[in-house]
Short mmCIF file of C-alpha atoms in Angstrom, two decimals:
data_model
loop_
_atom_site.label_atom_id
_atom_site.label_comp_id
_atom_site.label_asym_id
_atom_site.label_seq_id
_atom_site.Cartn_x
_atom_site.Cartn_y
_atom_site.Cartn_z
CA MET A 1 84.90 54.69 44.56
CA PRO A 2 82.28 52.70 43.20
CA ARG A 3 82.01 48.90 44.15
CA ASP A 4 83.55 46.70 41.51
CA TRP A 5 80.91 44.42 40.74
CA ASP A 6 82.79 42.05 38.51
CA GLU A 7 85.09 41.31 41.70
CA HIS A 8 82.12 40.62 44.00
CA TYR A 9 80.46 38.09 41.19
CA ARG A 10 83.83 36.40 41.02
CA ASP A 11 83.55 35.28 44.72
CA PRO A 12 81.17 32.15 44.91
CA ALA A 13 80.29 33.28 48.35
CA ASN A 14 78.56 36.12 46.59
CA LEU A 15 76.56 34.12 44.39
CA ASP A 16 73.08 33.82 45.75
CA PHE A 17 70.31 32.29 43.25
CA THR A 18 67.34 32.87 46.15
CA PRO A 19 64.75 35.01 44.73
CA ALA A 20 62.91 37.66 47.10
CA ALA A 21 60.20 36.44 48.86
CA LEU A 22 58.11 39.11 47.78
CA LEU A 23 58.84 38.18 44.18
CA VAL A 24 58.25 34.33 44.77
CA GLU A 25 54.81 35.39 46.24
CA LEU A 26 53.90 37.70 43.48
CA ALA A 27 54.80 35.15 40.78
CA GLY A 28 52.74 32.56 42.51
CA TRP A 29 49.33 34.75 41.68
CA MET A 30 50.44 36.64 38.53
CA PRO A 31 49.86 35.04 35.27
CA PRO A 32 53.32 34.79 33.13
CA GLY A 33 53.90 37.37 30.82
CA ARG A 34 56.75 39.89 29.94
CA ALA A 35 59.31 40.72 32.79
CA LEU A 36 62.33 43.02 32.91
CA ASP A 37 64.74 42.56 35.78
CA LEU A 38 66.95 45.59 36.21
CA ALA A 39 70.16 45.08 37.81
CA CYS A 40 69.77 41.91 37.82
CA GLY A 41 73.24 40.51 39.09
CA THR A 42 73.45 36.92 38.40
CA GLY A 43 69.78 36.62 37.69
CA ARG A 44 68.12 35.32 40.82
CA HIS A 45 64.85 36.74 40.07
CA ALA A 46 65.02 36.33 36.00
CA LEU A 47 65.76 32.72 36.68
CA HIS A 48 62.90 32.19 39.08
CA LEU A 49 60.44 33.95 36.56
CA ALA A 50 61.67 32.28 33.53
CA GLN A 51 61.16 28.96 35.02
CA LEU A 52 57.66 30.02 35.54
CA GLY A 53 57.31 30.35 31.96
CA TRP A 54 57.88 34.56 32.01
CA GLN A 55 59.58 35.83 28.82
CA VAL A 56 62.57 37.69 30.98
CA THR A 57 64.79 40.69 29.85
CA ALA A 58 67.73 40.54 32.40
CA VAL A 59 69.98 43.89 32.42
CA ASP A 60 73.18 44.38 34.39
CA ALA A 61 76.59 46.12 34.23
CA SER A 62 78.69 43.28 35.31
CA PRO A 63 79.91 40.80 32.53
CA VAL A 64 80.77 38.53 35.17
CA ALA A 65 77.49 38.55 36.55
CA LEU A 66 75.86 38.22 33.32
CA GLY A 67 78.27 35.35 32.60
CA VAL A 68 76.99 33.26 35.31
CA LEU A 69 73.36 33.84 34.50
CA ARG A 70 74.33 32.83 30.86
CA GLN A 71 75.36 29.47 32.56
CA LYS A 72 72.58 28.63 34.55
CA SER A 73 70.06 30.05 32.14
CA ARG A 74 70.49 27.76 29.31
CA ASP A 75 67.14 26.74 27.68
CA LEU A 76 65.28 29.17 29.62
CA PRO A 77 63.41 32.13 27.94
CA ILE A 78 66.06 34.92 29.29
CA GLN A 79 67.14 38.01 27.05
CA ILE A 80 70.33 39.10 28.72
CA HIS A 81 71.71 42.52 28.28
CA LEU A 82 75.12 43.76 29.31
CA ALA A 83 74.54 47.84 29.86
CA ASP A 84 74.77 50.35 32.52
CA LEU A 85 71.69 51.75 33.37
CA GLU A 86 73.08 55.09 34.12
CA GLY A 87 74.29 55.44 30.56
CA ALA A 88 72.10 54.94 27.41
CA GLY A 89 72.98 51.47 26.96
CA PHE A 90 69.44 50.19 27.53
CA THR A 91 66.02 51.77 27.15
CA ILE A 92 62.96 50.66 28.73
CA GLU A 93 60.25 50.40 25.90
CA ALA A 94 57.05 52.12 27.34
CA GLY A 95 54.19 49.71 27.56
CA ARG A 96 56.25 46.65 27.10
CA TYR A 97 56.36 44.84 30.20
CA ASP A 98 53.67 43.18 32.63
CA LEU A 99 56.18 43.29 35.43
CA ILE A 100 59.41 45.29 36.08
CA CYS A 101 61.26 44.22 39.23
CA ASP A 102 64.16 46.16 40.80
CA PHE A 103 65.78 44.84 44.07
CA PHE A 104 68.41 46.95 45.82
CA TYR A 105 69.39 49.21 42.87
CA LEU A 106 68.35 53.03 43.32
CA GLN A 107 68.81 54.98 40.09
CA ARG A 108 66.17 57.69 40.79
CA ASP A 109 65.83 59.10 37.16
CA LEU A 110 64.65 55.69 36.07
CA PHE A 111 61.31 55.64 37.94
CA PRO A 112 59.52 57.57 35.19
CA ALA A 113 60.90 54.94 32.47
CA ILE A 114 59.89 52.10 34.94
CA ARG A 115 56.31 53.39 35.43
CA GLU A 116 55.92 53.87 31.39
CA GLY A 117 57.35 50.71 30.80
CA ILE A 118 54.76 48.87 32.64
CA ARG A 119 51.29 47.94 30.72
CA PRO A 120 48.02 48.98 32.28
CA GLY A 121 47.60 46.06 34.97
CA GLY A 122 50.97 45.33 34.98
CA VAL A 123 53.22 45.43 38.53
CA PHE A 124 56.32 46.90 39.37
CA ALA A 125 58.16 44.64 42.57
CA GLY A 126 60.85 46.13 44.37
CA ALA A 127 63.10 46.71 47.40
CA MET A 128 65.54 49.17 48.10
CA HIS A 129 67.74 50.48 51.49
CA LEU A 130 66.51 53.18 53.55
CA SER A 131 69.86 53.88 54.70
CA GLY A 132 73.46 53.79 53.44
CA ALA A 133 75.22 55.55 50.42
CA PHE A 134 72.39 54.74 47.84
CA HIS A 135 69.20 54.94 49.85
CA LEU A 136 65.17 55.91 49.93
CA GLU A 137 63.85 58.63 52.23
CA PRO A 138 60.94 57.14 54.12
CA GLU A 139 57.97 56.72 52.27
CA GLU A 140 59.89 57.85 48.90
CA LEU A 141 59.16 54.60 47.15
CA ARG A 142 55.65 54.68 47.72
CA ARG A 143 55.42 58.15 46.46
CA GLU A 144 57.10 57.08 43.22
CA PHE A 145 54.03 55.05 42.38
CA ALA A 146 51.15 57.56 43.39
CA GLY A 147 48.17 56.89 41.75
CA TRP A 148 48.82 53.20 41.29
CA LYS A 149 47.31 50.34 43.42
CA ILE A 150 49.50 49.81 45.95
CA LEU A 151 49.09 45.63 46.54
CA TYR A 152 52.36 45.71 49.09
CA TYR A 153 54.17 48.05 50.96
CA SER A 154 56.33 48.13 53.88
CA GLU A 155 59.43 49.65 55.42
CA GLY A 156 61.50 48.31 57.98
CA GLY A 157 63.96 45.25 58.66
CA GLU A 158 64.57 42.54 56.05
CA PRO A 159 66.01 38.80 57.23
CA GLY A 160 69.49 38.66 56.26
CA ARG A 161 70.18 42.36 55.83
CA SER A 162 71.72 44.66 58.04
CA ARG A 163 70.04 47.88 56.80
CA GLN A 164 66.37 48.96 56.60
CA THR A 165 64.66 48.20 53.49
CA ALA A 166 61.60 49.84 51.74
CA LYS A 167 59.35 47.04 49.74
CA ILE A 168 56.34 47.66 47.38
CA LEU A 169 54.52 45.85 44.88
CA ALA A 170 52.27 48.30 42.76
CA ARG A 171 49.77 47.91 39.78
CA LYS A 172 49.33 50.33 37.18
CA ALA A 173 45.84 51.12 36.80
#
């Protein structure tokens, strides 16, 4: 049975607006440009990037999560899209983004579109589980970006998470 994300985001205890440390570090040395936040939830990454001057496109399938993001993002350069990434509701345009981030959403058939969507010199930032129902195999995330400059890669535990995680920063040549 799929998780009811709307119900999840209705509970204030589940609202976390702290961006991942990996993204915070990346955004600290990368000049602002166009970013895509996939499966953004309430927009913890989109909000952080927009506050730094990025033009952000945020996509999620939960109207409740996006409602929270709309309230938080007033006067910020965020385009919000309600779309199920497994359907045809959103297309990643080729060569459009300087940064695409995907934190804890795994849809393997999106990887080719993600790689195509990043401009030369742009970066993919992501973290995904290595165990559980929707998880990567060890080294799988690194293999998805073979031929790219791997700026950072790790597999292991993550503070505040019970499952092992693969994390990556990869720059397109």
